[in-house]
Each structure stands twice: as C-alpha cells, then as structure tokens.
CSV table of C-alpha atoms and ligand atoms in Angstrom, one decimal:
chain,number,residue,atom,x,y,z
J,1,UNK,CA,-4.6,13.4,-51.0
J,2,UNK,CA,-3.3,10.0,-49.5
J,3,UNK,CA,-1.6,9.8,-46.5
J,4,UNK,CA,2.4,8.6,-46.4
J,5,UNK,CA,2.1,5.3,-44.3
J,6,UNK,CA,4.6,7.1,-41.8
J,7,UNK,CA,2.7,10.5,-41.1
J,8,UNK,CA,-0.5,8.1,-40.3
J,9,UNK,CA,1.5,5.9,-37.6
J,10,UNK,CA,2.4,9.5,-36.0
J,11,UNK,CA,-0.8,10.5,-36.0
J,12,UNK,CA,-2.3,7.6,-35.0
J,13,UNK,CA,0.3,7.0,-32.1
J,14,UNK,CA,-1.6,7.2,-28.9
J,15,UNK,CA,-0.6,10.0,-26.1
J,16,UNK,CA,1.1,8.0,-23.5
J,17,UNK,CA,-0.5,7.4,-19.7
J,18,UNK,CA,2.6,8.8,-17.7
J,19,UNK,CA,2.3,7.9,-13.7
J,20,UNK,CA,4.8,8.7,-10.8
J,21,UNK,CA,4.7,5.3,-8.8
J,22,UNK,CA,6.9,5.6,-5.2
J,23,UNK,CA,8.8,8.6,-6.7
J,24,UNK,CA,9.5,7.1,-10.4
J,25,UNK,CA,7.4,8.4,-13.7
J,26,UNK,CA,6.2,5.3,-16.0
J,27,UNK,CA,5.3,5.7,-19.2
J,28,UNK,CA,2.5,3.3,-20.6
J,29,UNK,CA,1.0,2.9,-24.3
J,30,UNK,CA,-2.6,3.2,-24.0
J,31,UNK,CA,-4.3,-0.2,-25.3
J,32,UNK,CA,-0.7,-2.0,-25.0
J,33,UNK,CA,0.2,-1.4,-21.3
J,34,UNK,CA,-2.9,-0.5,-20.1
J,35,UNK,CA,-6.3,-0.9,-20.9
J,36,UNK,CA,-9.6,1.1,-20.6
J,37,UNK,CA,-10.9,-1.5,-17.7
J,38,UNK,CA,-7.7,-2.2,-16.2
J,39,UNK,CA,-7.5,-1.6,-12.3
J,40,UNK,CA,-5.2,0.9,-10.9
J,41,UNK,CA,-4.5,-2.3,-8.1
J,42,UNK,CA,-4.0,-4.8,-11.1
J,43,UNK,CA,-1.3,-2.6,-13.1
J,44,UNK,CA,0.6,-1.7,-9.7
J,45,UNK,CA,0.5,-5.9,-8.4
J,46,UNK,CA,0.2,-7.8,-11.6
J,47,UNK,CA,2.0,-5.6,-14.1
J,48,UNK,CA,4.5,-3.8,-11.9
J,49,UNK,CA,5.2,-6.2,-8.9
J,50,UNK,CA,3.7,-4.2,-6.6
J,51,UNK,CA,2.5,-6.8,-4.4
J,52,UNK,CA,2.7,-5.4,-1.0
J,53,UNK,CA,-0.9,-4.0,-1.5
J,54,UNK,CA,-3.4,-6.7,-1.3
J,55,UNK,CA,-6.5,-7.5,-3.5
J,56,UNK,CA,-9.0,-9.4,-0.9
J,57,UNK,CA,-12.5,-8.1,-1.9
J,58,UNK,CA,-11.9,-6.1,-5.4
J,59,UNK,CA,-14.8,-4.1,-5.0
J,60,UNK,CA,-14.0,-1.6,-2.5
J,61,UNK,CA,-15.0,-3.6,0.7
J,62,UNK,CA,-11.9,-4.2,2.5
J,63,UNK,CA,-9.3,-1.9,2.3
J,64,UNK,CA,-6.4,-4.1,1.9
J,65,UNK,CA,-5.7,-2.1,-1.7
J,66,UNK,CA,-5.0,0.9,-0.2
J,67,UNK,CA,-2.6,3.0,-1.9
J,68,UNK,CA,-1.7,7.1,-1.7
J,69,UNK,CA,-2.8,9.0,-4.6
J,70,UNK,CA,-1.2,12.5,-4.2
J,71,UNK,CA,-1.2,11.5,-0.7
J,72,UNK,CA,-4.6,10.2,-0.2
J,73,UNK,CA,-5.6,7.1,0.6
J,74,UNK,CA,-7.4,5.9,-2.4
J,75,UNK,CA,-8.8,2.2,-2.9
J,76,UNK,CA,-6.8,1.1,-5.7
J,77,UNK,CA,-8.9,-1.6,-7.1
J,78,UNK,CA,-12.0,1.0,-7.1
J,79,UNK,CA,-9.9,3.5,-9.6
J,80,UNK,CA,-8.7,2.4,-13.1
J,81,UNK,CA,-5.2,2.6,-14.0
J,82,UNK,CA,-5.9,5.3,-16.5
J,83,UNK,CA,-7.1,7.4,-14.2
J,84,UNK,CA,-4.3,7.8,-12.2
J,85,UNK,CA,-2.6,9.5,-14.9
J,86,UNK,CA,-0.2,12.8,-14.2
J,87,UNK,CA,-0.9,11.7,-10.4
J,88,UNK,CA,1.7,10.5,-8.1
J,89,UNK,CA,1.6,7.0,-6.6
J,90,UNK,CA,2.4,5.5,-3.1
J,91,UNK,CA,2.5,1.6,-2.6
J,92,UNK,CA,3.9,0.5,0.9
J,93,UNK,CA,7.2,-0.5,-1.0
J,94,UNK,CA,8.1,3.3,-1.5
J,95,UNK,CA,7.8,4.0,2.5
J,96,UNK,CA,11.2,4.1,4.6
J,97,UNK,CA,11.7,0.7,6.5
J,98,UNK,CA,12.2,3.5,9.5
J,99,UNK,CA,9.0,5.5,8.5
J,100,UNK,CA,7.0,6.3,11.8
J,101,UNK,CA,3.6,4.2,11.1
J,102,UNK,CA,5.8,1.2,10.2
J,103,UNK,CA,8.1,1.3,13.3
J,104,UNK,CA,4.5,1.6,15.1
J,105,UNK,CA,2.8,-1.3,13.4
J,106,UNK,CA,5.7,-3.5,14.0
J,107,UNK,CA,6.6,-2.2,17.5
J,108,UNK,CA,2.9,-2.8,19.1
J,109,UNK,CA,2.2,-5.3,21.6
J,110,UNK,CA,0.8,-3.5,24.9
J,111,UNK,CA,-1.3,-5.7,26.8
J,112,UNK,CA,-5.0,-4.7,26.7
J,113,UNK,CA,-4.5,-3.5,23.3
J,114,UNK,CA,-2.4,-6.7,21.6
J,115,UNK,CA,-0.4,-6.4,18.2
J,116,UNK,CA,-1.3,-4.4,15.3
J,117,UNK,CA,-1.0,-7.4,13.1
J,118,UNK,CA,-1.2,-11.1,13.1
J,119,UNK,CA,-1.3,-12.4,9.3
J,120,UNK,CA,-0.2,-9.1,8.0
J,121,UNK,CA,-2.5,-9.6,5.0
J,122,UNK,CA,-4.2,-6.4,5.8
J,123,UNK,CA,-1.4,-4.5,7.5
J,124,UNK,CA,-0.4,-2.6,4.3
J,125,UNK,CA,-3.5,-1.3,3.5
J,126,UNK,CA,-3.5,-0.2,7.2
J,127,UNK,CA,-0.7,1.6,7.0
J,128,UNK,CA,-1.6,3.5,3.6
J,129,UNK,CA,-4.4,4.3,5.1
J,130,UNK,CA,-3.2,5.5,8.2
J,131,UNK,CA,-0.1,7.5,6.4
J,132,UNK,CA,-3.2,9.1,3.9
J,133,UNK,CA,-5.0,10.1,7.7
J,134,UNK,CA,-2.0,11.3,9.0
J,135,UNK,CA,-0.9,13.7,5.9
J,136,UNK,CA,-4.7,15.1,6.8
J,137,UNK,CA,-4.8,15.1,10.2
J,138,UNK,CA,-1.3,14.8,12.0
J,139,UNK,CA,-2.9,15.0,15.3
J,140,UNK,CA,-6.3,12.7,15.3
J,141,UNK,CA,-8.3,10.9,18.3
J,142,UNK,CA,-8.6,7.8,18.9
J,143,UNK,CA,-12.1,8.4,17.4
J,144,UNK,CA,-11.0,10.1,14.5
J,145,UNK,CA,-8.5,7.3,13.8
J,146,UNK,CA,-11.1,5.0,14.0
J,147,UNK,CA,-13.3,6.7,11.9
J,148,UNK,CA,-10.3,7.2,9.4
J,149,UNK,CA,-9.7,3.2,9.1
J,150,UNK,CA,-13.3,2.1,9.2
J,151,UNK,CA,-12.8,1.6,5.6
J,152,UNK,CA,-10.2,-1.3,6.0
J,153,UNK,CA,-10.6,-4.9,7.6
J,154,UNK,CA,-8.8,-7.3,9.5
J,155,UNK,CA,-9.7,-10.3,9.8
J,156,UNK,CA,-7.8,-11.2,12.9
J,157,UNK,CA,-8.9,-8.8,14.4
J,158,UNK,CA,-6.6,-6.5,15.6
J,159,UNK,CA,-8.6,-3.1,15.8
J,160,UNK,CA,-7.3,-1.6,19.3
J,161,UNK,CA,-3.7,-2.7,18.5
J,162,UNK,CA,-4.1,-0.8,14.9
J,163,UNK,CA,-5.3,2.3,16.5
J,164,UNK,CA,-2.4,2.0,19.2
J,165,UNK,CA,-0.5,2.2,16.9
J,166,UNK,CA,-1.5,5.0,14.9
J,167,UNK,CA,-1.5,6.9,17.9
J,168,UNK,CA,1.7,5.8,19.0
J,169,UNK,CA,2.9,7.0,15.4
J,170,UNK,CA,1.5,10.2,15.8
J,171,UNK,CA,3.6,10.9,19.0
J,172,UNK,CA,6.6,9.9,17.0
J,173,UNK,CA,5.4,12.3,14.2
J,174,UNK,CA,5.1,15.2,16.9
J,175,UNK,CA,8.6,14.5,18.1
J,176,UNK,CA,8.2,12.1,20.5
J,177,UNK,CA,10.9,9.5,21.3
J,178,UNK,CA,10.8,6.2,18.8
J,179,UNK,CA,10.2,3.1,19.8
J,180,UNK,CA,12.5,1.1,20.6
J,181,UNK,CA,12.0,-2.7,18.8
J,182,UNK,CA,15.2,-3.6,21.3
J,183,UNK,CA,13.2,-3.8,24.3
J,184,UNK,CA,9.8,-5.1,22.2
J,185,UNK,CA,7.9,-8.0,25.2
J,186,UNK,CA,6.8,-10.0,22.2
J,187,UNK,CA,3.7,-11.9,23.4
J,188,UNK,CA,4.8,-15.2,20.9
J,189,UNK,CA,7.5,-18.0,21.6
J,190,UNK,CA,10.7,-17.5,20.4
J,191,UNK,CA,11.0,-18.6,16.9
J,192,UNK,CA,12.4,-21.7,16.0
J,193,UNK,CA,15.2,-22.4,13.5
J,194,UNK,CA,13.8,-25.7,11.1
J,195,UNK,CA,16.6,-28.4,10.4
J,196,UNK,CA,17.9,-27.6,6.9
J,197,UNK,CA,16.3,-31.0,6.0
J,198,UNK,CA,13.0,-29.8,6.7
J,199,UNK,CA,10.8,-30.0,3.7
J,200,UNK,CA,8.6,-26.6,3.2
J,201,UNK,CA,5.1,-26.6,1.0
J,202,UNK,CA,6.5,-24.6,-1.9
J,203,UNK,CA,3.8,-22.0,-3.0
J,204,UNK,CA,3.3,-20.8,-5.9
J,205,UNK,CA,0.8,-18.0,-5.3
J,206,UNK,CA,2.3,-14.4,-4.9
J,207,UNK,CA,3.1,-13.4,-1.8
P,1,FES,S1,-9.5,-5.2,-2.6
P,1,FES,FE1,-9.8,-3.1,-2.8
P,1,FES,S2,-11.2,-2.6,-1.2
P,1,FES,FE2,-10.9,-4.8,-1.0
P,2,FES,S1,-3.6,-9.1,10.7
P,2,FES,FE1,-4.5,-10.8,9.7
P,2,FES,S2,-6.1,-9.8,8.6
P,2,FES,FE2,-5.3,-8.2,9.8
C-alpha cells in the first residue's frame, strides 16, 4: 500500500539532538544543525557564539577547549557535537563574573608566583579545567592541581601563577575571605587612554 506523502515526512523526521548549554536546552535537526563529524567545540564557537573556549591545537593537545560536561572537564574539540546529547553543557560564558576561580585568575599577581594570565588565550580552558577539578576534588595539592591541569597549555607561561590561583580559589571555596581586586599591586603600568583619533588595526578574526 503506498505511503501518503505526509505520514512518510513523519516518519522520516529525524529525532532531534537536544543539549543543555550554560543552563538552556537546544534543540538541533540532525544532518541540518548538526552533522555526524561536527565537533562539540565547533557547534558551541562557530554555530552558537561560544567563543570564550578556544580552538588552538584541535586535536586534544592543548586544553584551551575545555568545556564542563555534566561537570567534567571534557576537551571539546575531542567529542562530537552529537555526543553530547541529553548532557549538560558549561562554556566559561555561563560562569558568574564573581565565581571563585575567576575572581582568582583575575586577582593573582604575588611575586614569586606572577599572574595567572598574560594573553588570556588559554585562561578559559584553565578555568574549565580547574572548575571540572574542583567539582572532584574541592580540596587538592598543589600537586594534585598540577596534575589536574597538565592537560592544558600556556604559552606564556604562567604555570605557578595558575596553580596560585587555583589554590587561592579553593580557600575561597572553603569559606575563606575573597580577594579583594581593590587593593590588587598590579605588576604592569597604568593603562593608557589612546587619543580618540588614534587609528586601531580593525580585526576581523573572532575574538
Ligand atoms: S583545541 Fe582542543 S585540546 Fe587543543
Ligand atoms: S596567558 Fe597567554 S597562553 Fe596562557
């Protein structure tokens, strides 16, 4: 018996890839939306406009993709986008401006140990990555935090100031007082304010 032309698109129509992304179910078409290869890091950045996580290396080398999957760190540029299905997703844009790592990152600058970022490429991955070793260990070393980031890179270097701040974030997490970004010693020059008739290189790369 033929098939009425309406009945087939019904039961031809694909079941939906349904993700929570920073607290917010999506709903994608499978082969419109997303793809079978797609990247979980290229829907979130080039689909979404999630471009706080960075795509340096793309094959699981650096760290600067780091997301939370059901609050684990996961490398999102390792994991296709249809996997991630039914699972809840955390990009750096769905942290509080006041969440504890954060304030850390931003906050470090003790001498001996320097800041915990310089370019900021890598700093988001550095903080998922720190939040995903922090939902599993609230309390680690210095040696397990070092151990927990040795997966993510920074090419400024900024390893001790990183784990300074982890740690300082994890005395903030255990009730300890915040730190205060009022009375931050920043080790740079104060910045300077360009004449409005300053002509800036206009990029056109995403950020
Ligand atoms: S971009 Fe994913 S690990 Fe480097
Ligand atoms: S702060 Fe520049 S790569 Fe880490």
């Amino acid at each position: 018996m033929a098939t009425k032309p309406g009945k087939q698109a019904r039961e031809t129509k694909k079941t939906p890839i349904k993700i929570k992304i920073n607290g917010q179910w999506h709903e994608f078409e499978p082969g419109r939306d997303i793809v079978p290869e797609m990247t979980l890091s290229y829907l979130l950045r080039e689909k979404l406009g999630f471009t706080g996580l960075k795509v340096a290396c793309d094959e699981g080398a650096c760290g600067a993709c780091t997301v939370l999957m059901d609050g684990k760190a996961v490398l999102s540029c390792m994991k296709l986008a249809a996997e991630a299905h039914g699972h809840e997703i955390l990009t750096i844009e769905g942290l509080p401006e006041d969440d504890p790592v954060i304030r850390a990152f931003v906050a470090q600058c003790e001498p001996g140990y320097g800041t915990a970022l310089q370019c900021g490429f890598c700093t988001p991955g550095f903080v998922m990555a720190a939040k995903g070793l922090l939902n599993e260990n609230p309390k680690p070393t210095t040696g397990e935090i070092k151990e927990g980031l040795s997966g993510n890179i920074c090419r400024c270097g900024c390893y001790s100031g990183i784990a300074r701040a982890v740690l300082h974030a994890c005395e903030e997490n255990k009730g300890g007082k915040p730190r205060s970004f009022g009375s931050m010693h920043l080790p740079i020059g104060p910045s300077v304010r360009l004449p409005a008739s300053t002509s800036r290189p206009k990029g056109r790369g995403k950020p």
